[in-house]
Structure formats: structure tokens, C-alpha cells
mmCIF file of C-alpha atoms in Angstrom:
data_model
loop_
_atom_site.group_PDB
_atom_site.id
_atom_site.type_symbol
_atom_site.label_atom_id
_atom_site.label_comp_id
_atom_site.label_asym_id
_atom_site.label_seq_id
_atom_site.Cartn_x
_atom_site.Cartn_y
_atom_site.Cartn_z
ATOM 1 C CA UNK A 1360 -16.911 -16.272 -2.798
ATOM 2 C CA UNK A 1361 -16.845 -12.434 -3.925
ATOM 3 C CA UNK A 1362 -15.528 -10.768 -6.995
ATOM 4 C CA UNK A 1363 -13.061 -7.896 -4.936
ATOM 5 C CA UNK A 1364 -10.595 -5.664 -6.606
ATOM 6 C CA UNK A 1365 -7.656 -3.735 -5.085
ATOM 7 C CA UNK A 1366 -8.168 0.016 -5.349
ATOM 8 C CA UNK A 1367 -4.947 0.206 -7.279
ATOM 9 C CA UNK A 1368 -6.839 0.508 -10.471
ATOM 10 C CA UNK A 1369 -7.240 3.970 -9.965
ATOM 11 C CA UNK A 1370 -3.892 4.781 -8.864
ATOM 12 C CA UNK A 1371 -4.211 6.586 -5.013
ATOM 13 C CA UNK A 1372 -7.472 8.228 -5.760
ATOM 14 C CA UNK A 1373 -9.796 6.052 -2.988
ATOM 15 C CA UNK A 1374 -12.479 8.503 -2.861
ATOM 16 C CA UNK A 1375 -13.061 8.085 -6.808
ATOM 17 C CA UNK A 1376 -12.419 4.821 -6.597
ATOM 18 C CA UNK A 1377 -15.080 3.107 -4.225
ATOM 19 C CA UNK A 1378 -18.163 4.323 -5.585
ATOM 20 C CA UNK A 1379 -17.421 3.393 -9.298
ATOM 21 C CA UNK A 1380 -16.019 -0.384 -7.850
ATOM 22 C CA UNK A 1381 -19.875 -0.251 -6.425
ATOM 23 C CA UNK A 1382 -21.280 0.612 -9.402
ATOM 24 C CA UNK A 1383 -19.143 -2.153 -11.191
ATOM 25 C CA UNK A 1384 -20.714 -4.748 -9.195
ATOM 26 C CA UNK A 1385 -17.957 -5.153 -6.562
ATOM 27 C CA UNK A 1386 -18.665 -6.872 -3.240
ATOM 28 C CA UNK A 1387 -15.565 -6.479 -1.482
ATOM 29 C CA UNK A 1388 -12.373 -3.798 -1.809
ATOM 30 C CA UNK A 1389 -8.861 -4.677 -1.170
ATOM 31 C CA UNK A 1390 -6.820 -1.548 -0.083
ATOM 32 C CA UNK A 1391 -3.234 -1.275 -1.588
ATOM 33 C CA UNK A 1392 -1.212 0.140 1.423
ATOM 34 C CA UNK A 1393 1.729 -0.059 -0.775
ATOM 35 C CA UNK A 1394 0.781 2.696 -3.145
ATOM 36 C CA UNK A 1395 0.537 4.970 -0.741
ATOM 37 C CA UNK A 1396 3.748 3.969 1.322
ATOM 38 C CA UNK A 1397 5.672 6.898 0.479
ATOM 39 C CA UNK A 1398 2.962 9.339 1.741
ATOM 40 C CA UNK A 1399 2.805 7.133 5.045
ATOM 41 C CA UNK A 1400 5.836 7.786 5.784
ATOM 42 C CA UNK A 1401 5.793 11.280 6.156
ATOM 43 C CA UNK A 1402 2.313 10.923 8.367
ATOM 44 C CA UNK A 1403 2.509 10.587 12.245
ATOM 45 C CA UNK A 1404 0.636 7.729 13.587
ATOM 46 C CA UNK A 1405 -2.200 10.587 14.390
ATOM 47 C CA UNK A 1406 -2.521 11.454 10.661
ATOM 48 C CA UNK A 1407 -2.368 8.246 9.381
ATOM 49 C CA UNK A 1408 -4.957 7.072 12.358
ATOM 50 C CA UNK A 1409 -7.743 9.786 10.949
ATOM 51 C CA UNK A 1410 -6.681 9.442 7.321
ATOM 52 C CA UNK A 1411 -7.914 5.125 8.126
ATOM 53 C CA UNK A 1412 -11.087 6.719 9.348
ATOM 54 C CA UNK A 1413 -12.165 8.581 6.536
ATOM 55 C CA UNK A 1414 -11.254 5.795 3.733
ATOM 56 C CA UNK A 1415 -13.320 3.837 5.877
ATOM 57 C CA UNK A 1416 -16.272 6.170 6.304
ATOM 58 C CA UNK A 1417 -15.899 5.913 2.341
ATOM 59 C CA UNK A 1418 -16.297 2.174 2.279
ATOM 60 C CA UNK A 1419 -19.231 1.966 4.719
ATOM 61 C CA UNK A 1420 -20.568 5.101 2.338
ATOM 62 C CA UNK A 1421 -20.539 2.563 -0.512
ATOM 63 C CA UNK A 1422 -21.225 -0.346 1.427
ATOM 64 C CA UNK A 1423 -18.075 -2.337 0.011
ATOM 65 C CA UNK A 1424 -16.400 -3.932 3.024
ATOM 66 C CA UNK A 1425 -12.597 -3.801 2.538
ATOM 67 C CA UNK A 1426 -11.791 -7.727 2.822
ATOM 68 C CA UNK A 1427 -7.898 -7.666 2.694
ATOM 69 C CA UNK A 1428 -4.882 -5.272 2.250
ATOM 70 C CA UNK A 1429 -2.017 -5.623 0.218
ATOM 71 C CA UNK A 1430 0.865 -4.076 3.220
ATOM 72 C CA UNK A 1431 3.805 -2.550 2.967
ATOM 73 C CA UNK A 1432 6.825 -3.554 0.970
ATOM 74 C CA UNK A 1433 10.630 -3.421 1.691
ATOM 75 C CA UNK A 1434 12.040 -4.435 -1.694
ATOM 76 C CA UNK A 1435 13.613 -7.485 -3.448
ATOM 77 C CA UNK A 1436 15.749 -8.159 -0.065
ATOM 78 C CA UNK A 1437 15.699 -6.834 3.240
ATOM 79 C CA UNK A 1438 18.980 -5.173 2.919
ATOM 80 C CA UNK A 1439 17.810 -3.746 -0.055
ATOM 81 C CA UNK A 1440 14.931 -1.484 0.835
ATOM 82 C CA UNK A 1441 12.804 1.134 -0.702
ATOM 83 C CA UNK A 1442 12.490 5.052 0.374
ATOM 84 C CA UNK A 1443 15.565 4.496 2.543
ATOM 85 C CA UNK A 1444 13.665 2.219 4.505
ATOM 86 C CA UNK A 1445 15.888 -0.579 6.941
ATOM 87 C CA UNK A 1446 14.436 -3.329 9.283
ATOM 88 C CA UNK A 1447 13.665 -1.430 12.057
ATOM 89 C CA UNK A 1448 11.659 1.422 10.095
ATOM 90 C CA UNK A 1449 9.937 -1.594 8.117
ATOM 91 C CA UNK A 1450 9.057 -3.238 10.396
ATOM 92 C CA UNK A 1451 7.522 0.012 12.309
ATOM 93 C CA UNK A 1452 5.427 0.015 9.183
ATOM 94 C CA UNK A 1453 4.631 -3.167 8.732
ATOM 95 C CA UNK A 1454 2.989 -2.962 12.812
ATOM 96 C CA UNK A 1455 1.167 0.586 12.066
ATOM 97 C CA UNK A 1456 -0.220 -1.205 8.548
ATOM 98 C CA UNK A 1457 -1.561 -3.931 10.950
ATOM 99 C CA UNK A 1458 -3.291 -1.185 12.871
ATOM 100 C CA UNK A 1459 -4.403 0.891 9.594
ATOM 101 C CA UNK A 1460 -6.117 -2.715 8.530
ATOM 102 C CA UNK A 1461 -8.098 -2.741 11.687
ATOM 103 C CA UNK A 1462 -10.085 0.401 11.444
ATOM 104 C CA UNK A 1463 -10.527 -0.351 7.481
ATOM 105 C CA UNK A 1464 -12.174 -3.650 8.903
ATOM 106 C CA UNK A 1465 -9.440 -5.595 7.134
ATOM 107 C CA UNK A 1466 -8.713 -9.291 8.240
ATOM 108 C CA UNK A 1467 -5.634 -9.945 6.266
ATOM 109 C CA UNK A 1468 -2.905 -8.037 5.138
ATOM 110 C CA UNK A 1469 -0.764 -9.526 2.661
ATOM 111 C CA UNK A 1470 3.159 -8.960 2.935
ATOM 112 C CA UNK A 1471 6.133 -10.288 1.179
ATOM 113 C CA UNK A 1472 8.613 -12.907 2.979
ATOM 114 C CA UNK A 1473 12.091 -12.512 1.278
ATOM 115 C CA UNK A 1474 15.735 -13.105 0.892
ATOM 116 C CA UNK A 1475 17.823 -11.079 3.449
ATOM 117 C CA UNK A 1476 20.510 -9.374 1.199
ATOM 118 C CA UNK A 1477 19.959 -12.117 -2.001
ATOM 119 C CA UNK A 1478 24.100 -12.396 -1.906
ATOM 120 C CA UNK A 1479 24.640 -16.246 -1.045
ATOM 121 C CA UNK A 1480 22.908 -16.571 2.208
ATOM 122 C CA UNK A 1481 21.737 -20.462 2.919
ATOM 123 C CA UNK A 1482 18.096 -21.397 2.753
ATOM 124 C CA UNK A 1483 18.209 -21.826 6.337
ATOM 125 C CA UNK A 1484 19.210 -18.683 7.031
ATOM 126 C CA UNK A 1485 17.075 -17.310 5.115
ATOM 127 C CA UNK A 1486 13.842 -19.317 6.563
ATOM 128 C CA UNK A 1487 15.505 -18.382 10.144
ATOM 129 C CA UNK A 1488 15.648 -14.502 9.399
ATOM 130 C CA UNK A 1489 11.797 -14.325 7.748
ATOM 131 C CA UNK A 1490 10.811 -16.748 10.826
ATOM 132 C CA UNK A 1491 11.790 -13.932 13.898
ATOM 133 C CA UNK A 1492 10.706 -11.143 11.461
ATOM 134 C CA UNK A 1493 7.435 -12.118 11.554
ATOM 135 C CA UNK A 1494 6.813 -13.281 15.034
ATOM 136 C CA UNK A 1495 7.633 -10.015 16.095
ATOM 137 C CA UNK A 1496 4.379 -8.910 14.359
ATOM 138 C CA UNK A 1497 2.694 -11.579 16.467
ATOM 139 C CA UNK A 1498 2.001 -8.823 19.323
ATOM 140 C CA UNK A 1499 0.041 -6.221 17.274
ATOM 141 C CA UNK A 1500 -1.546 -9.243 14.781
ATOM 142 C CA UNK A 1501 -3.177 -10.633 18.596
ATOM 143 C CA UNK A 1502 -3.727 -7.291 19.850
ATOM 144 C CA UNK A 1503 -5.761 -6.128 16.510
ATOM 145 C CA UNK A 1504 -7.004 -9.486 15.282
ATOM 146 C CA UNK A 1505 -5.682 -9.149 11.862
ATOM 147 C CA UNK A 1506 -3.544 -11.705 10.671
ATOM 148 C CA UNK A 1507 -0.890 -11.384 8.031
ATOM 149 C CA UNK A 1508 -1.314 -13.930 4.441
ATOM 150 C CA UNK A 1509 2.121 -14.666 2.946
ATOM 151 C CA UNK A 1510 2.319 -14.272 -0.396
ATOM 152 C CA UNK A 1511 4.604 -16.351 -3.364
ATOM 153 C CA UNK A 1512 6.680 -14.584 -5.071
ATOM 154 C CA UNK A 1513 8.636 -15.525 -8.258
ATOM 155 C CA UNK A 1514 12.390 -15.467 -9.944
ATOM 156 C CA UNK A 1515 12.276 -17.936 -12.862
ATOM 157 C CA UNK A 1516 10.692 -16.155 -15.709
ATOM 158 C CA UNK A 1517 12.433 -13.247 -17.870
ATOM 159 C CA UNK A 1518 15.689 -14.131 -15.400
ATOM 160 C CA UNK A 1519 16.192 -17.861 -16.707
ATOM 161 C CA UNK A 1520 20.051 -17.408 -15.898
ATOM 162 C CA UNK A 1521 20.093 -15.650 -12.612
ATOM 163 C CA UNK A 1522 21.929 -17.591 -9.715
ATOM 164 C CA UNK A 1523 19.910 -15.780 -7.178
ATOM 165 C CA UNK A 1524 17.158 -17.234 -5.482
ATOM 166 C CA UNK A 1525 13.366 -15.527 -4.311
ATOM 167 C CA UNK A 1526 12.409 -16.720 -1.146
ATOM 168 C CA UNK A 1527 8.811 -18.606 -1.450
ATOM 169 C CA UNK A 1528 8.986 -18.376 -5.068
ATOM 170 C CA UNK A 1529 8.253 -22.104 -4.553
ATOM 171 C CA UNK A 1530 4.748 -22.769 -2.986
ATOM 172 C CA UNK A 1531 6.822 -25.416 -0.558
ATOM 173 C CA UNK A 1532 8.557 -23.013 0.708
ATOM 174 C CA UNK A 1533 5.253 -20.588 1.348
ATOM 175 C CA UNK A 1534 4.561 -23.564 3.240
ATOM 176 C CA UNK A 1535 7.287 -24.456 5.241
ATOM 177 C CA UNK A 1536 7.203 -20.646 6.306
ATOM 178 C CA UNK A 1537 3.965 -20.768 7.531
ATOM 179 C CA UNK A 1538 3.873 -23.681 9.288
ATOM 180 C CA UNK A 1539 7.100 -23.000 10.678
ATOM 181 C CA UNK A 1540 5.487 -19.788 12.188
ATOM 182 C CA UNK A 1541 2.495 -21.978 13.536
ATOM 183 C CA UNK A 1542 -0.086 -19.236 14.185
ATOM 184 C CA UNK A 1543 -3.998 -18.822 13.496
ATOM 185 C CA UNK A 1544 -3.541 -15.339 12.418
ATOM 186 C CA UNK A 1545 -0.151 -16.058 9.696
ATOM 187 C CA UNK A 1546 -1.664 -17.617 6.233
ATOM 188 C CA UNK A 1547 -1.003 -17.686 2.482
ATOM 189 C CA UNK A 1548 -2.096 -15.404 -0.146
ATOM 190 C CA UNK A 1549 -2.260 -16.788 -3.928
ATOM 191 C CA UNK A 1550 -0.458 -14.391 -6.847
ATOM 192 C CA UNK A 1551 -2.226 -16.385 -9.665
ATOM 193 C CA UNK A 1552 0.667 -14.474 -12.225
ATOM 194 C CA UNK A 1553 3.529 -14.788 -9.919
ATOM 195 C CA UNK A 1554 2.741 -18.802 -9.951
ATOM 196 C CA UNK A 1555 2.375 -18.700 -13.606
ATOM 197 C CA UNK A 1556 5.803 -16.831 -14.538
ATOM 198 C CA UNK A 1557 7.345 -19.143 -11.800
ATOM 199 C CA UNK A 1558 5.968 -22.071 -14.050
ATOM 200 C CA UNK A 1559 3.859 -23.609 -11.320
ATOM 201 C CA UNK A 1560 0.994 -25.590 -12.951
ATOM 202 C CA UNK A 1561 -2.217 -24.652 -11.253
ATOM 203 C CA UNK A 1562 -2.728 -28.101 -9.542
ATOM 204 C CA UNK A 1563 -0.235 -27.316 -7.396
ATOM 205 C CA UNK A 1564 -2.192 -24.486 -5.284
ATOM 206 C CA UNK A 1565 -3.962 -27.486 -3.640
ATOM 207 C CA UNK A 1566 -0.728 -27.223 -1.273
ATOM 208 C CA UNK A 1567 -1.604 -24.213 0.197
ATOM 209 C CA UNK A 1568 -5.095 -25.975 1.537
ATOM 210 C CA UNK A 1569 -6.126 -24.320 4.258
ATOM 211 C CA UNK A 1570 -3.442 -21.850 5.065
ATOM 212 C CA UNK A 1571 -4.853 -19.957 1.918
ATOM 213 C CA UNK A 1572 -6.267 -16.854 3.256
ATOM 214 C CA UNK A 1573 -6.203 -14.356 0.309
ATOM 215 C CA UNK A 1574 -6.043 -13.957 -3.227
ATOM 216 C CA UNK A 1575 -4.415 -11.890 -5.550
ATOM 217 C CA UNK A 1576 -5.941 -12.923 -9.031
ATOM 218 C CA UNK A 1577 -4.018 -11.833 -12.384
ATOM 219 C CA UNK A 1578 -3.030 -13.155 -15.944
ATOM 220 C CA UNK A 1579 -0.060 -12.355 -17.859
ATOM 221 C CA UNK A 1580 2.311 -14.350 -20.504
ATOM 222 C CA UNK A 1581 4.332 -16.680 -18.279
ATOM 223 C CA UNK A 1582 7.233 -14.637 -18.850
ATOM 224 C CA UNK A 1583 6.045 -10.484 -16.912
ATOM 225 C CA UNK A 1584 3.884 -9.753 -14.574
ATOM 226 C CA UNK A 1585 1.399 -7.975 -16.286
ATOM 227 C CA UNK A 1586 -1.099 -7.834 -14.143
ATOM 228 C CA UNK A 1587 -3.870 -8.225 -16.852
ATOM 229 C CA UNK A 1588 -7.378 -9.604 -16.277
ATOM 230 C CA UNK A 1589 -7.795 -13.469 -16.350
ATOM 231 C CA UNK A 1590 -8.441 -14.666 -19.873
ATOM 232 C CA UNK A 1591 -5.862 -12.267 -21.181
ATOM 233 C CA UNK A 1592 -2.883 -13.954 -20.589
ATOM 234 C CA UNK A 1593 -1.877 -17.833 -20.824
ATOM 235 C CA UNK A 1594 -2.870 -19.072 -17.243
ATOM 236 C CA UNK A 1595 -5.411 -22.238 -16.776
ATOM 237 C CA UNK A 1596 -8.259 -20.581 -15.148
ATOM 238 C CA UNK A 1597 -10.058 -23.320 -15.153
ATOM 239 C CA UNK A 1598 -7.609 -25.599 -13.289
ATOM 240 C CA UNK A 1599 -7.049 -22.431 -10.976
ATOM 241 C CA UNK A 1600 -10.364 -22.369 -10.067
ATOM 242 C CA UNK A 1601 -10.768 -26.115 -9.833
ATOM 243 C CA UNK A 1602 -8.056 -26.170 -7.426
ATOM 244 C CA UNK A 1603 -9.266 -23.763 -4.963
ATOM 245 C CA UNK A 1604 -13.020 -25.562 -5.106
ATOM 246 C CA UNK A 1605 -11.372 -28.631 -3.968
ATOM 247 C CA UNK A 1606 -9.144 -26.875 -1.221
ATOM 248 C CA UNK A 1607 -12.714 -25.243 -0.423
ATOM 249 C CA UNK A 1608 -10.891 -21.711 -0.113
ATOM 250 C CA UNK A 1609 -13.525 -19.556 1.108
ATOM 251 C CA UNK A 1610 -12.394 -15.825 0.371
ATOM 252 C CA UNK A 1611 -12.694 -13.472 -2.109
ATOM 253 C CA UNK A 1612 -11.216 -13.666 -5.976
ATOM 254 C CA UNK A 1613 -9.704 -10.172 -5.603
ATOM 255 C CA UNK A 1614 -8.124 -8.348 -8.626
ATOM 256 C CA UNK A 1615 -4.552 -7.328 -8.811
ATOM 257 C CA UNK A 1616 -5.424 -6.020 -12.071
ATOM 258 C CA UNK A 1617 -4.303 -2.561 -12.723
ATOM 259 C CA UNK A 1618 -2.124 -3.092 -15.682
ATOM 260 C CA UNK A 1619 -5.915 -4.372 -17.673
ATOM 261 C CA UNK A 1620 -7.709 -0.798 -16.057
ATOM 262 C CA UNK A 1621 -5.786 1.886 -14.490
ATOM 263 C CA UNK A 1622 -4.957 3.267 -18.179
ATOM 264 C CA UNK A 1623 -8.260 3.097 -19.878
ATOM 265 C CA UNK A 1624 -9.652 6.669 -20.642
ATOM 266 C CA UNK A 1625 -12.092 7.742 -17.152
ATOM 267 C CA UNK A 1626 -15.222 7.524 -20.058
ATOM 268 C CA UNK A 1627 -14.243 4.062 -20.212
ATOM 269 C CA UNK A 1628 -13.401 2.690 -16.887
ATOM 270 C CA UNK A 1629 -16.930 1.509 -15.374
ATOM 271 C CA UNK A 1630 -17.484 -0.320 -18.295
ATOM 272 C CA UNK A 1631 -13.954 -1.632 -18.185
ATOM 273 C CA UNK A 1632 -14.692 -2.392 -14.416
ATOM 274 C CA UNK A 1633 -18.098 -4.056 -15.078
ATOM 275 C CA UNK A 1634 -16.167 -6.436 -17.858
ATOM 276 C CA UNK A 1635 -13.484 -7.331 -14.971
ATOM 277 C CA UNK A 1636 -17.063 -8.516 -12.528
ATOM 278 C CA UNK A 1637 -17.901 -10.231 -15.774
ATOM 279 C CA UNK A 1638 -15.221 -12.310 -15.693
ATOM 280 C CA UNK A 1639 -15.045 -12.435 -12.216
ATOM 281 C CA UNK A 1640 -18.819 -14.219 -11.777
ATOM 282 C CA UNK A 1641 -17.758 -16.422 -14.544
ATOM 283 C CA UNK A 1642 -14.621 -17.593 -12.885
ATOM 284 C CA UNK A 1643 -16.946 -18.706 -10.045
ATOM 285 C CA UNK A 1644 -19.464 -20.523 -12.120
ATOM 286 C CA UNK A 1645 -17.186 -22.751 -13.566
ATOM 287 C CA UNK A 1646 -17.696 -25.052 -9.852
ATOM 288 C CA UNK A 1647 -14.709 -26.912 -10.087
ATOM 289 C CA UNK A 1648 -14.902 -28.059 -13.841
ATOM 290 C CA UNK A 1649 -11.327 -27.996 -14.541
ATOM 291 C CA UNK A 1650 -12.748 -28.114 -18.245
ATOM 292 C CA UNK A 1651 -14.187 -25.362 -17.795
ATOM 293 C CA UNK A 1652 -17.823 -23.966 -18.563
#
């Protein structure tokens, strides 16, 4: 298991951004696709072809393999989309995102499953629609080899009165999604602060067994998602990591952490990076112990 971090802790700024994770002590990058969405869309697939190579020329520079991607995102519903996106252009995206993850090296790229318009459609309906979205990635996920990792979302915490519902909020849900879609290249990937501010107790990631694919590890209060480094918020880490030792997960503990670095001062940030490895190589000696070291 590596310590990985996406790049969004510097904001869009990749080429700045490798070589300090390096220096940190990275071992593996996760590129955030999503920050630069709005950019994509203005790039033909030419542009955005070349503009793959050269973050990848970057990585191999630093030698920090890029070990998943965090892809494109539509919005809370998918009637309700960002950057006047709608379910064709998304999903357009969504297949040129599989192709950018290729040429990074990326295996997984992590996208959100969610209600359709989040105005009183059934759970079936809404399992149904995410169901023959996603298969239609199935073509370019076989053609590229990169498989797409599910992630939970959440809709309990700071919204303790709202009737509406976010699909795969509920790790059974993630579940029955995935296994409904039945294919060695569709997994799960772990928010450790969307769990928490959904109330789900850390035992409960033993669920996701071996559909878990990717990670994306943060802390916050159990009530925003803050995005802070683990230890700085109210989550269990120690039953976190106890639960994923007994799953066996075998891929990286990668930072979603921005909130904790993007900010600091730039005379500040490797040391603020090397604490975040820190913690990181901690979180992996603990071995299981849900007691922790």
C-alpha cells in the first residue's frame, strides 16, 4: 500500500505540483480531471490528447506513477449539470476521461453514480438510469483497459431535514450498483469523509470487499466535507484502517486533502506535504489494530 495524493493540492498547477509530491515522499499521484473540466471542454480531442502526454512526461520525469483519477463530474443530478453540460455531452466526457487515464497510465477513474433529476424518482429508477449510463462506458473501459471505481456519496449531514435522497450515499447501494453492472473493470472507491458525514461507522467498509478499487482518504467533523488530513477531524482511523486490512484492499491511501494544503503559504507547503506522508506511513503501520498504534 502507497501513500498517493491527488494533485488538487495545488490547485491546476501539475507541473509545480509533481516534483514537490516527490520530494514529499509520494509514491503514487492521483490526477483530478475534475479541476480542470472546464478547460477540457474547450480542448478538441487533439489538444486534450497532447496536453495527456506532457502531464505524463511530467510523471515519468518524477517517477510518480499516476495510480487513479478522480473523472469528470455532472453535478448533484443528471438533469442538473455543471458548465451547461447534459447526458450526451457528459457522457462524451466521461469516454474521452477514460482515454485521458490511459496515456497518464491510470487504472481507475473514479466517477459519481447519482440521482437523475433528485425530484421523486423511485429507487428503481434511479438504479435503472445509473445501470445503462454506465454500461455504455463499457466499450471504451474494454477498449483502454481502465475501469471506472464508483464512489459513495453522502446527504445526511448539515441537511438532517431534506426529503431528497443521494444515490449510493448508502454503501448497500454502492453495492447493489456494482454488482448489478457485473464487470471486472466497474469497482468502488472509498470517500473516508463522505462515509463519516453520512454517519457510516467504519466497520461497515468491510462491504465493499473486493469491489474496492480506490481510495479517497479525508477527515472532517461529521457534519462538512472538509477535506482535512486524517487525525484532524473526528473519523476512527484506526477502525478505517482495520477494516480495509481485513478486506485485504490492496491500493493506494490517496489524499483528497486539499482543504489541509492547498492554502498554506508556497514556503510552507513541502513541509506541509511531508507532514501529510507522515501521517500517511503511520496510517499503514497501525496493521489492522483497530486500537490503534
Amino acid at each position: 500500500m502507497n501513500i498517493s495524493t491527488s494533485l488538487n493540492v495545488f490547485g491546476t498547477d501539475y507541473e509545480q505540483a509533481i516534483p514537490v509530491c516527490k520530494e514529499a515522499g509520494f509514491r503514487a499521484l492521483d490526477f483530478n480531471y475534475w479541476d480542470h473540466q472546464k478547460d477540457v471542454l474547450a480542448k478538441s480531442w487533439e489538444e486534450e490528447e497532447a496536453w495527456a502526454h506532457r502531464i505524463r512526461a511530467a510523471a515519468d520525469e518524477s517517477g510518480l506513477p499516476f495510480t487513479q483519477m478522480h473523472g469528470p463530474v455532472h453535478g448533484r443530478s443528471f438533469r442538473e449539470m455543471v458548465l451547461g453540460l447534459n447526458a450526451e455531452s457528459f457522457l462524451d466526457m466521461a469516454k474521452r476521461s477514460l482515454r485521458t487515464a490511459s496515456i497518464l497510465g491510470v487504472p481507475w477513474v473514479v466517477l459519481h453514480a447519482s440521482a437523475i433529476s433528485g425530484n421523486g424518482e423511485s429507487y428503481g429508477e434511479v438504479k435503472e438510469f445509473n445501470v445503462k449510463f454506465f454500461r455504455q462506458l463499457f466499450p471504451v473501459m474494454e477498449q483502454t483497459g481502465v475501469g471506472i471505481a464508483l464512489e459513495n456519496f453522502y446527504d445526511r449531514a448539515a441537511r438532517p431535514h431534506t426529503a431528497r435522497r443521494t444515490y449510493c450515499a448508502m454503501l448497500d447501494e454502492l453495492v447493489e450498483l456494482i454488482d448489478t453492472l457485473d464487470h471486472p473493470l466497474v469497482g468502488a472507491c472509498l470517500d473516508t469523509g463522505h462515509a463519516h458525514e453520512q454517519g457510516i461507522h467504519p466497520n461497515e467498509i468491510r462491504k465493499l470487499g473486493k469491489r474496492l478499487k480506490a481510495t479517497h482518504i479525508n477527515d472532517n467533523d461529521g457534519l462538512h466535507d472538509q477535506h482535512l488530513l486524517p487525525y484532524q477531524g473526528s473519523i476512527d482511523w484506526p477502525a478505517v484502517m482495520s477494516a480495509l486490512h481485513d478486506i485485504q484492499y490492496e491500493g493506494d491511501l490517496t489524499y483528497e486533502t486539499h482543504q489541509a494544503i492547498r492554502f498554506l503559504p508556497d514556503a510552507l507547503r513541502l513541509e506541509g506535504l511531508k507532514y501529510a506522508v507522515a501521517v500517511g506511513n503511520y496510517l499503514i503501520g497501525l496493521k489492522g489494530d483497530p486500537k490503534g498504534a
